[in-house]
Structure formats: C-alpha cells, structure tokens
C-alpha cells in the first residue's frame, strides 16, 4: 500500500530548500485550505531553518524507545490562521506546558497529521525546540477530529493536551476517553480566534513504533517535489500515481456548488456541501462530490466510486496545480484524483471512525464490494 | 457601429496604444517629431480614432501597471516610505513573522508598530483595543516624519472598528497623512491584506502623477474623451477611484493581454499562451473575461487581496482541454492595448459569511451581489448593464459549520450618458 | 370496446393525473411505464431489494440529500424500477439532470413521503378504482367548461400524448389537428357529437398511440364523458356566434359609413383594432353562390379564428372580411401564419383568399378591403385554397374585376364584323398582346410564340374588321374590351367543366 510506497527516498533532514515541496505535498494530503497564508508560513519556517539549521528527520525505529515524543498540529481552520498569523511562540508554549505538567523533557516532535499546514508546524516546533522530527504521523492525511488517529486506535490517549491560541491564551485538557477531548476543545478554539496550536499525544517512541504511520513526512516532500516539477496535468497524474498509488477517476467541469446538502452534525467542523461536475470526456457522467472539510465521497451517475477514508483531491487542469476546496468556482476544469489511505483506516475500527457512515452516507465502501 | 475606443499601455521605457473600432484594431505609432511618451502616444491615438470614425473616440483606457511595478522593483525610484500599523492580539515574536515575506514590499516599509486588538473572521473581539498603546504609537509615528501609513487589523473585514479607530488617531496625530486601511479591500490573509495596503500607500503619489498627466493631455485634445484606468482583473475603473485605491490598477497587464488576444482571435472562451521571458505562460478567458484569482504575484513574492490573471507556466506539448488554445501571435504590447480598449467596468468581492439555512445563504448571496453591483456602477458601468459574471460560495473547511466564503465578480457596460461622464 | 373495467396495471402517466401526484414536479422518462407495486424505502438496503416495475418512495435515511437521491436513482436504474418519488427538500436541479441521463422517472413531491406512498399503494393495488377516481375528476373539470375550446383543452391536457380534435366534415374546429394525421402506431377513436337540428354532425377524434399511456377503451370513455359538455358548448357558441355575427355586420356597416377619420371607441369593445396599419383579408367562395348560410359563417369563423381569436370576421355579400392591424406595415408574419393555418379549411370549404395592402385609419381599412376583394377575384383563377396579395397583382386585379360578360355584350353590338369572324379569338388575343406590350410587335410575337410577320398580318386583318387599336382616342376602350373577351373565352373553354378540387 501507499505506506511502503511513501518510504521511497526517505530524507534525513529538512532544510529551508525543502519548504516549498513540503508545503505543496502537504496540500495533496489535505486540499482543504487555499494559499492565503502560504507565503507567511513558508517564510517563517524557512527563516527558522536558515537561522537554526536543518531539522533532523528520523525514523521512529532509529530513536531510543524511551525517548518522550509529542505530536503537534494546527487545530481549527487554515483560513483563520492566515488571517490571524501566529505570533510565533504558540507551539513551543503548548509543548512546554505539557512538559511542566508531566515533568518530562520531550526528545522528539511528530506531526499529528502530516498534511496541510499541520505538516509544517511540527518542523517549526522541532526547529524552535532543537529536537529531531519523527518521520511518522497519526493520520497520513487529515481527518476532522483529533482522536481520528492511528495512536487512538492503538490505545494511546490524546491527553493531556494543550492548545495555545494566537491571543496567547491556552487551555489544558485531560479526559478519560479520547473522543471527548475534541468536543471540549472546539468551543475554546473559536474563542481564541478560530485556530490554536495543539500539542497532544505525549508518548514514548517505543509505543509510536506500533502506533504511528511511518514515513509520511518523507512522502509528502516527495509528492511536493513532483507537484513543483511540472504543471502538465498528464505528467502530474502519472508521476503522482507512481509514488502515492493515486488514480484519476474523472475529468470534468464544475457545474454547481450546493450547500447544507446533507444532514448537519454540528460536532464536526464545516457544513456539508456538494460539488456537481459534468464529466468532459469519457462517458459524460454526472459526478457528485460530497464535501466536508475534506472530500468525503465521489459519485458518478449516482454510483459511489470513491469515499472516505480514501484520499480524494482535485487537480485544477488549466493551472496544473491542486485545487483547494475554498477556491472552487463553477466553470473550473478539474481532475478528480483518488488515493488509497493507509491500510489501518480500512480496518473495521478505522472504517467505523472515519468511514462513509461517519459522514452520514450509509453505503458500502467501493473497496469492500 | 459604436465609437472607437483607445487602449494605452504605459511602460517604463515608452507608451504604446491601439485604436479598436468594431472588429479592427490598429496599433498607433507617433510620427517624429512627436514623442512616444504618454502625451505623444495618446495624442496620436486620438487623431487615429478620428480617422477611423468622424466622431472620434469616446474613451481612453490606460494600463499603468508596468510603470507601477517598475517603480516598486527599482530601488532608486521615488516611492515614499510607508509606516505599517498592525492591530493583532499579540506582537510577533519571530522576526520573519513580524514583516512581510515579500522583499519588494518590505523595502518600502520604513517603520512597523503593533497595537493590541483585533477580531476573528466572524467579527468577535479577540482583545480590546490597546488605547494607551495607540496614543504612544501615534506620537512616535508623528515624530518619524513618515506621511504614508498602512493600517491592517485582524478581522477588520468583518468588523473594522479597531482599524478605523487607529486610522483616526493617526490622522489626528499626523495631519495630512495618507492612510490606507485594509478593510477597504476585504479579502483573506493578514499578509496579503497588509501587502495590499502597503502598496496602496506607496503607489499613491506615482498613480496621481500618471493620471494627472493623462488627463491634462486629453484636456488639450479636441473632443470629449474620457480617461479610464485598467484594473488587475482586466476590467476598468474611473481615475478618481484609482487615485484613492491605486493598488487596484496593479498587475492589470496579464489580464489585458489575455482579453486582447481572445478579442483578436474572435473567441469568447479560450486558453491563451503568452510569452513570459521566452517561455510560454497560459491564462484563460471565459465569457470574454480573463479568469482571475488571488494568487502569489511572481514579481512580488506575496499574495494581494486584489485578483489578477494568474498565469501558469505551460509545459511543452498540448494538454487535454475542451476550449481552443491560441498562441498569442501579436506583439504583446499591442495585446495589452487592445485588451485595455475593449475593457469593461468590473468589480470583485470576496467575503466570509455565516449561514444557518438555505434561505439565509440565498439572502447572503443576494446581498453580496447587490453590493458588487453598486461597486461596478461606481467604477463606471451604466445602470441596467451589469451582470453577475461569476459567483461562488464555498464552505470554509475546518471552520464552524455554516461558515462560507463568497466571491462575486460583476461586469457591466460603459455609461455613455453625459451624467456618467 | 365499452364497459369492461380495465384491471391492467396502472401507468405512470395515469398516476401523474390524480392526487397525490397531480401537481407534483414530474420528470417522466416514459409515461406508459406500468407500476406494479409501491415501496416505501427508508434505507438503501430496502432499495437494493426492490423488484423491476416497482415505484419507490424515498424516505428517511434514503432521502438525506442530493447524494442520497443520486445513489437512489442509480440503484433504481440498476433494478429497473418504474420511478423514484422524493421530497422537494432533497431534490435539486442536478437530480433532474441525472434522472434524465439515466432515463429514470423522477417525481418530486411537496407532501409527506409516507402519506404519498400510502395513497399510491392504494391506487396501484386497485387500478380500476384509481381510474374511476380519475374519471370523476375529469367529469368535474369538463362540467366547469363553458366553451368548446375549454372542453378540448381539458381533453388534450388529460390525455397527454393522445391528440384530440373536434371535426366538422373534414375541418378541425377545435383541438389538435394531429388527431387526424394517419400514424402507424396510433388508433383513431371517434365519438359523434349530435346537436339538435344540425345538418352536419361534429365528431370528436382522438389518435391513441398503441401501446400507449392510456388504453383505447379509456380514451373512448373519456371522449364520451366529454360529449354532453361539448354539445352544450356547441349550442351555446352557435347562438352566441349568430348574435355576434349580426352585431359585427352592423358595426362594420357603420364603420364604412364613417369614412375617413378616427376609429370610434366602440370598435375596441368589439375587440377590433383599427387605426394602425390595417391589412384586410377577403375570404370568398371560389364560385359565388349568393349569401352564405349562418352555419357556414359559423364554421368559417371557427376555423379562421383558431389561434387568432381576436381577429374579426364579418359576413359581407358572398364572402367574409377580416383584417389585421399592426404597428409595422411590412410585418406580415402573423398574417402569413394565419393564412397557412387556414389553408386546409379554405380548400375544404372551396374558398379563395385576397389580401389588401396595409393602409392607415378607417379609410385605409376600407381601401384595403376593396383591394382584398380585387385580389380575391384574381385568386379565383388559381382555384380553391389559393391566396392572392394585392401587392403582387396590382392593376391586373382591377382588370379581373371587370364585368367581362357585359363588356362582351358591348362587343357584340359595336364590333359585329369581328365577332362574326371565325378567327376572332387569335385576332383579339394578338391585339391584346400588342397593347399589353405597349405597341412593341417583337415583344408581342415573343409572348404569343408566333412570328413577327404573323403578328403584322393579324393586326392588319383586325383593323379591317373594326379593331382600330392604333387610334389614341380608342386605345383604352379597345384594350379593356380585348381583355374582357380574352378572359371570357378562356374561362368558357376551361370552365365548361369544373375541375375537381
């Protein structure tokens, strides 16, 4: 599966030159947010890597099993973060609070979700703390809630966790069961400005060897390099297919955007909406792409052809670049790409947590049929 | 047939013009001893238009973007220093986050201050405005002698109260200051919004000089020829609007060249390949309007919140598409002139709103459409000629359920009535 | 074909005509598709177990948004169901597009889907009852109609895909002419509509496609259902029409006496338009037989006013006057459409049509009427159904209007020698040709197809016999005379035996 494919060309460190590729690749694994904050966050990271030197990127197996590790990510919306950029110390403050609480010193940082801006902030944090970054993460993409992780499936608790907002305010959460943490956090995230720096899942490296998805940071950098190499959509699809296992299921023009198109479950961010796409070649099918914060399902003439936990993203054919969900417009010509997610998500436990049914679509997954 | 129109492209080295009358587009070349600067070229173009039709041209649309860009990138240009005041809950702790990621923007910044305050995207206050801090900063700023001030507050698109209060305080402390506030532009992203107001401040004197000169030239010439200014999205606005928001004229050339090429090819929808430093770069035209988006300006190194035609490097070999592809065969300076001559009044709006039902979405959309329509009329469109060229509403990912981003683009036809002049 | 109540499965088309589906938004791929059972599907699992020809009503989990409808349409297509019924809250424009793409019938309802499903289930399990219910509803609708058009409108609406027309003789008086067209897969059904004291019986004709959404026996029973309403409407409109015809005739006489000037306000009350550019039409029998009967006037009115209800029709002499007013004198599109629509009736009633030029005002209208009348005389030469525009015939129309018989009698008295000659016909014809050609012998010889010398010889003989065509004072009189004689002789030659239509 893609987990092993991603280990092709694993890297030993991340330097300022890798930042553009890291950013693009992170977008492939979560095409949620546009580029409004791109230059701000990439120059912040590049500046840190130039001043503090490259961040070592280590396989989980190559750090001592008793090394204490902590996951970081951006909680909330990337557009909120673009509009209210970090002061710069939020992630370190969050990590330090857990250190004080647990009276430990973290020897490594790892991404909670190696996708979107959440793939860049662990590098920032590692550079600021002067510790290595682990080449592994909890999702291999992004899911909506913070317990949607391989660590949670492996029995690792997300708490104690700390969220620090751009206002400098923070919240510490300790819960008895993982799924309650997200519910307690959401209201706080809105209060501190729509996003927060999250430090969570403090755990030793030995546990992470079986609980995290390996190689995911190297993978997004490789994907990013492909995306920066060419804007020819044909070449892109072929090359991306070779390293991620993705395939193009259709090409078409966006005809319509529908909102509140499914029953709304307010515990999950972003309301359901849909994209109606007229296939331009092939059978001229009508595609229906169901969105939440990510693409959750693709129907062709009413037949389900892909769905969560598959990773689905859109390639803007005329620009030869990824289309982000907040910048779609009727008339855009897009390729619909489907990539298999990490195998753990197709297990019964994984499917129950992040599968189609969790989005209110009670249909059997096409990979199961 | 309606009157001929004139498109003028002001470049650092000289000016170019074309007269478009119906399907014909004629390049204009001043004959020596006439000069090939703005005055000479506009005079030659007005004369050429009279030859094309006895009534002569009724408008000149001028693209000032190349001169603006050149002045920004040239270290020795006479661009005034700009002070930046950010209104955010906390000052940046990292030097990179404290400044603009774009060197061309940062070079114009002579001083930076942060005032505690700001709102979130939905208008909730994140921190009360730090009024003692503001008073201190206003006094410091006045002492520097800087007269151009850019103010950007977090969340001012949703609630501009803090931004306005800061602007008022600075105006009081620095009489005669030229202040640009980010809430005039809406848009997303503090970096992009800040870069937009910095450029706006920095370009004001230059834009005024250029437009004054064009208007003086036209006043000397026979006939009643109006001046219009091309916008980044390929539409046009009035000189008085561009004087107060010069950044709207920034980056117009790409969109004009796309529209000019499509016009000469007689196509409403197409993909256009332009030459950019020897390599092909592609853009699209849909319904006779250039496809524009908010993208990083390659020469600046940052995004702005005014849309431009984002060109994409075209890889060798054709790509699968369902629209015709045209390789711009003409002198691209002529394309920009043709694009300017056929430009229409335009407006664009990009906002975040919160909806709880389909009815509310409909109301929010209608409201945005009405405001964008009012804007396009202010930019010179005749009442009744406006139409919604594009509208999209998308759910903002990872935001509270019901948060939508709305973008509206409206185009119109010129107002030829005496009242519209 | 009567009586036996149909127990064949009910069709989608039939269901769509009765509550609760009547009034729903219909996207029917095939109205003739039968419905054997109704299923209320709450889950996709239930949908997966549906059988062909079932109609499925989506509910609950199976109706949670656009995607669920798209998935349901796909499943319905896979399982060959008859139709999918869904609540309005779920369906969007793209759903209808997908239904069309999959050729799956989609019905969007406002009411509670459970309620709809229950009612449909009842209708499908007892088709005869459902049909009776439908007939009762149609009877009610028919009873509300007071005009022939209204009755035909109800029939054509209710019998979608089955054109119905009211026919007198071969003329379609109301409804859709397609009912008479011979089609391979349609069966014609006729019901006579008798009215007291009628000479010609009217018939209701329907062309029911076989197989079609409505059974032949159902169509027949519907037509019979319409008969009483139609007879009443027929009688009433005859009465109304007779009164109106008399009223209009009197009004037009008054208008004519007014001469030139503003159109009086009462013209508007009659629905007439006068004052703009008026172009008159004269409908005349190919062969005048005196004043037409009221009944004929009624029929002509019915067919002339089909689709042009506002146009006047005034019986005058042996024909009928109508006219069209418009802001643009050259815009004859509406008139051409009316004439094309009237063609079959004109042939059936053996009428010809003359059209005047457009003139302004009341005086202009009268002038156009005169021109139309002249043009109609020319049209007679081309036989029944032909149309002649005065714009095209001009003075030739004036000549055609001459009382040729009387002029010929003058010739008998004044040109006795010529009239006694055996070769009088070619002589008169030659003189006419020379006069028509303005005295040019070569043109005349070309037109007659004889040698120039022959023309010369005939002219010399004609002069000897008294046809002194070269005397300026006599030229006009002789030209008219020659025309009259030529016309008379040619008519008696070709007109001795009326040619069949």
Short mmCIF file of C-alpha atoms in Angstrom, two decimals, chain C residues 26-204:
data_model
loop_
_atom_site.label_atom_id
_atom_site.label_comp_id
_atom_site.label_asym_id
_atom_site.label_seq_id
_atom_site.Cartn_x
_atom_site.Cartn_y
_atom_site.Cartn_z
CA UNK C 26 -42.69 15.36 -12.90
CA UNK C 27 -39.66 14.17 -14.81
CA UNK C 28 -41.24 11.18 -16.54
CA UNK C 29 -38.88 9.20 -18.75
CA UNK C 30 -41.78 7.05 -20.01
CA UNK C 31 -45.39 7.83 -19.02
CA UNK C 32 -46.50 4.46 -20.44
CA UNK C 33 -44.36 2.62 -17.93
CA UNK C 34 -46.55 0.44 -15.68
CA UNK C 35 -46.34 0.47 -11.91
CA UNK C 36 -46.90 -2.90 -10.28
CA UNK C 37 -46.18 -2.05 -6.69
CA UNK C 38 -45.24 0.83 -4.43
CA UNK C 39 -42.32 0.57 -2.00
CA UNK C 40 -41.51 3.00 0.79
CA UNK C 41 -37.74 2.78 1.12
CA UNK C 42 -36.20 4.05 4.35
CA UNK C 43 -32.78 2.51 3.77
CA UNK C 44 -30.54 1.78 0.85
CA UNK C 45 -30.75 -1.86 1.81
CA UNK C 46 -34.50 -1.79 1.13
CA UNK C 47 -33.80 -0.14 -2.24
CA UNK C 48 -31.39 -2.92 -3.13
CA UNK C 49 -34.19 -5.47 -2.69
CA UNK C 50 -36.72 -3.75 -4.93
CA UNK C 51 -38.11 -5.61 -7.96
CA UNK C 52 -38.49 -4.33 -11.52
CA UNK C 53 -41.59 -2.19 -12.25
CA UNK C 54 -41.90 -1.07 -8.68
CA UNK C 55 -42.24 2.59 -7.81
CA UNK C 56 -40.11 3.62 -4.87
CA UNK C 57 -40.82 6.48 -2.46
CA UNK C 58 -37.65 7.61 -0.67
CA UNK C 59 -37.79 8.39 2.98
CA UNK C 60 -35.54 8.92 6.00
CA UNK C 61 -32.00 7.54 5.55
CA UNK C 62 -32.56 7.07 1.82
CA UNK C 63 -33.50 10.74 1.46
CA UNK C 64 -30.87 12.75 3.30
CA UNK C 65 -29.61 14.97 0.49
CA UNK C 66 -28.56 15.28 -3.11
CA UNK C 67 -26.10 12.41 -2.85
CA UNK C 68 -28.74 10.01 -1.49
CA UNK C 69 -31.09 10.83 -4.34
CA UNK C 70 -28.25 10.36 -6.84
CA UNK C 71 -27.42 6.99 -5.28
CA UNK C 72 -31.11 6.03 -5.23
CA UNK C 73 -31.57 6.93 -8.88
CA UNK C 74 -28.59 4.78 -9.73
CA UNK C 75 -29.96 1.82 -7.76
CA UNK C 76 -33.39 2.32 -9.32
CA UNK C 77 -31.80 2.24 -12.74
CA UNK C 78 -29.84 -0.93 -11.86
CA UNK C 79 -33.00 -2.63 -10.62
CA UNK C 80 -35.22 -1.40 -13.48
CA UNK C 81 -37.73 0.33 -11.23
CA UNK C 82 -40.56 2.40 -12.69
CA UNK C 83 -39.96 5.65 -10.87
CA UNK C 84 -38.44 7.34 -7.84
CA UNK C 85 -40.58 9.66 -5.72
CA UNK C 86 -38.80 12.03 -3.36
CA UNK C 87 -39.49 15.06 -1.20
CA UNK C 88 -38.74 18.54 -2.52
CA UNK C 89 -36.19 19.19 0.24
CA UNK C 90 -33.85 16.59 -1.24
CA UNK C 91 -34.09 17.21 -4.98
CA UNK C 92 -32.08 19.84 -6.85
CA UNK C 93 -31.58 20.75 -10.48
CA UNK C 94 -28.75 18.27 -10.79
CA UNK C 95 -31.02 15.42 -9.61
CA UNK C 96 -33.40 16.04 -12.51
CA UNK C 97 -30.43 16.10 -14.89
CA UNK C 98 -29.17 12.78 -13.54
CA UNK C 99 -32.66 11.23 -13.77
CA UNK C 100 -32.83 12.26 -17.39
CA UNK C 101 -29.37 10.85 -18.03
CA UNK C 102 -30.34 7.50 -16.56
CA UNK C 103 -33.80 7.62 -18.24
CA UNK C 104 -35.32 7.06 -14.79
CA UNK C 105 -38.61 8.76 -13.95
CA UNK C 106 -38.29 11.16 -11.01
CA UNK C 107 -41.25 12.69 -9.22
CA UNK C 108 -40.69 15.46 -6.68
CA UNK C 109 -43.50 15.90 -4.15
CA UNK C 110 -44.27 18.59 -1.59
CA UNK C 111 -46.22 16.32 0.78
CA UNK C 112 -45.03 13.90 3.40
CA UNK C 113 -43.50 10.92 1.55
CA UNK C 114 -45.15 8.36 3.85
CA UNK C 115 -48.59 9.81 3.10
CA UNK C 116 -47.83 9.84 -0.62
CA UNK C 117 -46.61 6.24 -0.54
CA UNK C 118 -49.80 5.06 1.21
CA UNK C 119 -52.07 6.78 -1.28
CA UNK C 120 -50.07 5.50 -4.25
CA UNK C 121 -50.13 1.98 -2.86
CA UNK C 122 -53.93 2.11 -2.79
CA UNK C 123 -54.13 3.38 -6.34
CA UNK C 124 -51.71 0.80 -7.70
CA UNK C 125 -53.40 -2.15 -5.96
CA UNK C 126 -56.81 -1.14 -7.34
CA UNK C 127 -56.23 0.37 -10.76
CA UNK C 128 -59.92 0.32 -11.68
CA UNK C 129 -60.76 2.39 -8.62
CA UNK C 130 -57.96 4.78 -9.41
CA UNK C 131 -59.23 5.17 -12.96
CA UNK C 132 -62.77 5.74 -11.74
CA UNK C 133 -61.43 8.39 -9.43
CA UNK C 134 -59.70 9.98 -12.34
CA UNK C 135 -62.82 9.92 -14.49
CA UNK C 136 -64.81 11.53 -11.74
CA UNK C 137 -62.25 14.29 -11.52
CA UNK C 138 -62.25 14.81 -15.27
CA UNK C 139 -66.06 14.88 -15.37
CA UNK C 140 -65.92 17.66 -12.83
CA UNK C 141 -63.38 19.57 -14.89
CA UNK C 142 -65.45 19.11 -18.07
CA UNK C 143 -68.59 20.30 -16.40
CA UNK C 144 -66.85 23.53 -15.48
CA UNK C 145 -66.11 24.33 -19.12
CA UNK C 146 -68.43 26.67 -20.97
CA UNK C 147 -66.69 26.76 -24.34
CA UNK C 148 -65.66 24.26 -26.99
CA UNK C 149 -62.04 25.26 -26.66
CA UNK C 150 -62.16 24.72 -22.91
CA UNK C 151 -63.55 21.21 -23.33
CA UNK C 152 -60.92 20.30 -25.91
CA UNK C 153 -58.27 21.85 -23.68
CA UNK C 154 -59.23 19.58 -20.79
CA UNK C 155 -59.22 16.50 -23.04
CA UNK C 156 -55.83 17.29 -24.52
CA UNK C 157 -54.34 18.06 -21.13
CA UNK C 158 -55.70 14.92 -19.51
CA UNK C 159 -54.81 12.64 -22.41
CA UNK C 160 -51.19 13.62 -22.74
CA UNK C 161 -49.71 12.07 -25.83
CA UNK C 162 -53.17 11.48 -27.31
CA UNK C 163 -54.19 14.38 -29.56
CA UNK C 164 -57.94 15.14 -29.64
CA UNK C 165 -59.80 17.31 -32.15
CA UNK C 166 -63.39 18.38 -32.82
CA UNK C 167 -64.09 17.91 -36.52
CA UNK C 168 -66.95 19.04 -38.72
CA UNK C 169 -66.78 17.44 -42.13
CA UNK C 170 -63.05 17.39 -42.69
CA UNK C 171 -62.43 20.68 -40.90
CA UNK C 172 -60.79 20.81 -37.46
CA UNK C 173 -62.92 23.25 -35.48
CA UNK C 174 -61.01 22.96 -32.22
CA UNK C 175 -58.26 20.87 -30.60
CA UNK C 176 -55.16 19.36 -32.15
CA UNK C 177 -55.08 18.65 -35.88
CA UNK C 178 -52.61 15.83 -35.17
CA UNK C 179 -55.64 13.75 -34.17
CA UNK C 180 -56.49 13.35 -37.87
CA UNK C 181 -52.99 12.52 -39.05
CA UNK C 182 -52.51 8.91 -40.09
CA UNK C 183 -49.81 7.38 -37.91
CA UNK C 184 -48.65 3.78 -37.99
CA UNK C 185 -48.80 3.14 -34.25
CA UNK C 186 -51.94 5.08 -33.43
CA UNK C 187 -55.55 4.07 -33.42
CA UNK C 188 -58.21 6.63 -34.27
CA UNK C 189 -61.14 6.77 -31.93
CA UNK C 190 -64.26 8.70 -32.91
CA UNK C 191 -67.30 9.81 -30.99
CA UNK C 192 -70.16 11.61 -32.73
CA UNK C 193 -71.39 14.81 -31.19
CA UNK C 194 -75.02 15.33 -32.27
CA UNK C 195 -76.74 18.60 -31.80
CA UNK C 196 -80.42 19.25 -32.33
CA UNK C 197 -81.25 20.42 -35.86
CA UNK C 198 -77.72 20.01 -37.20
CA UNK C 199 -77.11 19.28 -40.81
CA UNK C 200 -73.50 18.25 -40.45
CA UNK C 201 -72.63 16.24 -37.36
CA UNK C 202 -69.46 17.06 -35.49
CA UNK C 203 -67.12 14.31 -34.34
CA UNK C 204 -64.57 14.08 -31.58
#
